[in-house]
Amino acid sequence: MKRNILVIPGDGIGPEVTTWGKAVLEEIAKGFGHDFSYDEALMGHAAIEVTGNPLPDETLEKAQKSDAILFGAVGHAKYDNDPSLKVRPEQGLLKIRKELGLYANLRPILLFDELLNASSIKANILKGTDILFFRELTGDVYFGEKTRSEDKNTASDLMIYHRYEVERIAHKAFEAAMKRRKKLCSVDKANVLESSRLWRETVQNIAKQYPEVETTHMFIDNAAMQLIKDPKQFDVVLTANLFGDILTDEASQIAGSMGMLASASVGESTGFFEPIHGSAHDITGKNLANPLASILSVSLMLEIGFGLLEEAKVIIDAVDQVLKEGYRTGDIADETTKSDQILGTKEMGQLVLKYIAQHIKSN
Amino acid sequence: MKRNILVIPGDGIGPEVTTWGKAVLEEIAKGFGHDFSYDEALMGHAAIEVTGNPLPDETLEKAQKSDAILFGAVGHAKYDNDPSLKVRPEQGLLKIRKELGLYANLRPILLFDELLNASSIKANILKGTDILFFRELTGDVYFGEKTRSEDKNTASDLMIYHRYEVERIAHKAFEAAMKRRKKLCSVDKANVLESSRLWRETVQNIAKQYPEVETTHMFIDNAAMQLIKDPKQFDVVLTANLFGDILTDEASQIAGSMGMLASASVGESTGFFEPIHGSAHDITGKNLANPLASILSVSLMLEIGFGLLEEAKVIIDAVDQVLKEGYRTGDIADETTKSDQILGTKEMGQLVLKYIAQHIKSN
Ligand SMILES: [Mg+2]
Ligand SMILES: [Mg+2]
C-alpha cells in the first residue's frame, strides 16, 4: 500500500513521542512491504516561533495533500499564565480540524491486562474492556446559536442536529463495528430530547444497512452508569458531541492512565491521529515521556485510516508484550515495577520496535 | 417541633418499606419529644384502582397542606407491557412534582463502610465518600422549546436558564453546604455554553453571601471523570438538570446498591422524600424488600426538610450499626453474609428501630 503521511510533532514532548510513532510506521512498512512516504510540518508554538502563525498555510496545504496525519501535541508554558496573548498554540489544532472537515472523534479504550491496577475501577470489572467511541465533533449544542437576553438574566444554547450529520458519522461507526465485534451502542436522550429522537431514528435507519451489527440504544444517564458497572458490554459506542465529551473523559479514567490513550479525528478526507496526553512541557527533553500513546495512535491510523488490521494488531501485540515482561515508563510504573525495568522514551521506543520486528517475522 | 407529614405508600414494595420509614419517624418523635402527626393518601396504580386518577385531588390537597411527604414507589406490572394504557402510575409522580414546584432534586451518596465492596470502584477510593447532589429539576434543555423541521431532517432543543432558576437552587445548595463540610462544587460547561456561563456567574454571585463555603467550579466532562477518580473530594455538588441526570446516575453506581439510596425533591413549600428504588413488584408482599432506603429518606426529611441534624444522624448511626454487626437484606447480602443475618423487611425495620431507641437513650 502506498501512503503519504504528514508528521506534525508540535510542541513539548510532541517531537520526542512522535519520533517513535514514525519509527513504528517505518518498521511496519518494511515488514509488510508498504510504501509509506513522510513529510513534516510545523504547528502550535513551534510554528508561531517561526512564522507567527500557529497553523501556517504550508502546513495546511501539506495536510490536505496527505493521506493521514500523525500529530504530537501543542502548547507551551509561556501561554499558560498569560491570557493576553492573542495568538495561541491551541488555535492551530482547532483550525486544522475545521479545515479538514473532521466531524468524528474516535477514542479507543483498550485496557492492557498489565495496567488494570492503575484504574480506580476493580480489575475484574475492567479485564477485557475494548471500547471504540465515535463522538460527533462539529454539531450539537456546542455549535448551535447562543443567546443572552438584554437584561443578561436569560441565556440559551441551541442543541441542534441535521440528519446528514448523524448519517455520516453513523456510517463510519457501523463500518468500524463490522471490523470489530459487530456491536454498536448508540447513546442519546431520546426520551426527553427531540434532537436525540432524530439521532435515534437516523441510527435505526442506517442500522438496516448493517444487519450483521447488533445495534442497541442507551440513554446517556444510564450509559454513564453502565460504563462503570460493566464496561465489557460495549464494543463501538456512537454518540453526539456533548454526550461524547462526557463519556470519553469518564472512560479515560476507567483506563487509568492518559499516557496510553490515542485518539483519531476523521471526516471527509485526511484523518488526524494523536495521543490524548498534552505537551507536558515540564518533562520535555528529559527522555521521560511515554511514547506508547503515540505508537498506539499509529496503530489507530493503520486500522481506521488505512484498513490495515493485521498491521495494527502487530503493534498492539508488541506493546502488550513489553508490558507483560514488566517494562514501564515512569508514568505507568508502580511499586511492583523493578527499577531496571523503568525505561526512558528512547529505550521504550526501541523495545517496541524490536518486538514489532519479531512479531512480523513469526507470523 | 410540630410537623404534619403525609405518607404516600404507593404501589409494589412502596407500602412495605414506607411502613418502616413511618415507624422510624414515630420513634424519633417519641425519643426527641417532637409532635409529628400523619396522614395518608393514594398515588399511582393504587389510586387509579380506586379513583381512576393516578393523583387524586384529595392527595394533592393533603400534600399542599403537609410539611413533608414520605413517598414509597409507583408502578405496576400491568402497565409495563401495555403502552396503550393512557392513564399510568408514573403520571401521578410527575404531576405532584410540578404542582408542588419542586425545582431541586437532592441525592445524597453516602457510602457505608460495610457495603464498600458492592461497588465496581475500589474500596480504598470510595471509603469516606459523602456527597450531596443538588440537581435543578424544572429547567434546562429538558423543558426548552423543541422543534422539528417540516422535512423532518433537522431537530432542536433549547438549553435555557433564567437567573432566578439558578439563584433559588444555589441558595438551597449553599445552605446545605453550611450544615455539612462547607464545600460546594458547581458543575457546568462554561467554556462552551452560554447557559453555563450564566449558571457560573450566578453561582459566583450567590457564593459571596456564603463566604465560609469553599466554592469551586468544574466542567461536566471533568466531573464525570473526577467522580470515579476521587469521589471523596466532593461535598455538595450543584448542577443543572441534564448534567445532574447524568452525574447522579453515575454516582448511584459508585454507591453500588440502589437499595440504600434516598432522594428528596424540594422547592417552594412541601418537600418530597423517597427511596430511589422503584416499586419492584416481583418481590412485593414477600418480606424481601430492603427498608433502609425508605428509612434513609426519613433521615433526609429530618435533615433537609426540618433542619433536625441530630435526629437525622441518629438514624444514620443506627443503620451503620446494623450493617457493622453483619445484618443485611437479601439485595445487599454477599458471600460473606451469615445466613442467619439475612433479614426480611420486617426484621430489618425492627432492628433499626431498636438501635435508634438505644442511640437516643445513650446520647
Ligand atoms: Mg472533554
Ligand atoms: Mg437519570
XYZ file of C-alpha atoms and ligand atoms in Angstrom, chain A residues 107 135 142 241-242 244-250, chain B residues 189 191 219-222, ligand 1:
19
model
C -11.324 7.257 21.125
C -18.077 11.204 19.170
C -21.571 23.333 21.199
C -20.764 15.896 20.730
C -21.772 16.817 24.306
C -19.327 12.035 23.838
C -17.320 14.730 25.569
C -18.610 13.479 28.921
C -18.395 9.739 28.237
C -14.893 9.755 26.729
C -13.498 11.664 29.707
C -15.226 9.259 32.071
C -19.709 23.628 30.718
C -16.048 27.050 28.396
C -16.655 21.235 33.779
C -19.126 18.372 33.374
C -16.718 16.149 31.427
C -14.063 16.522 34.096
Mg -13.797 16.579 27.389
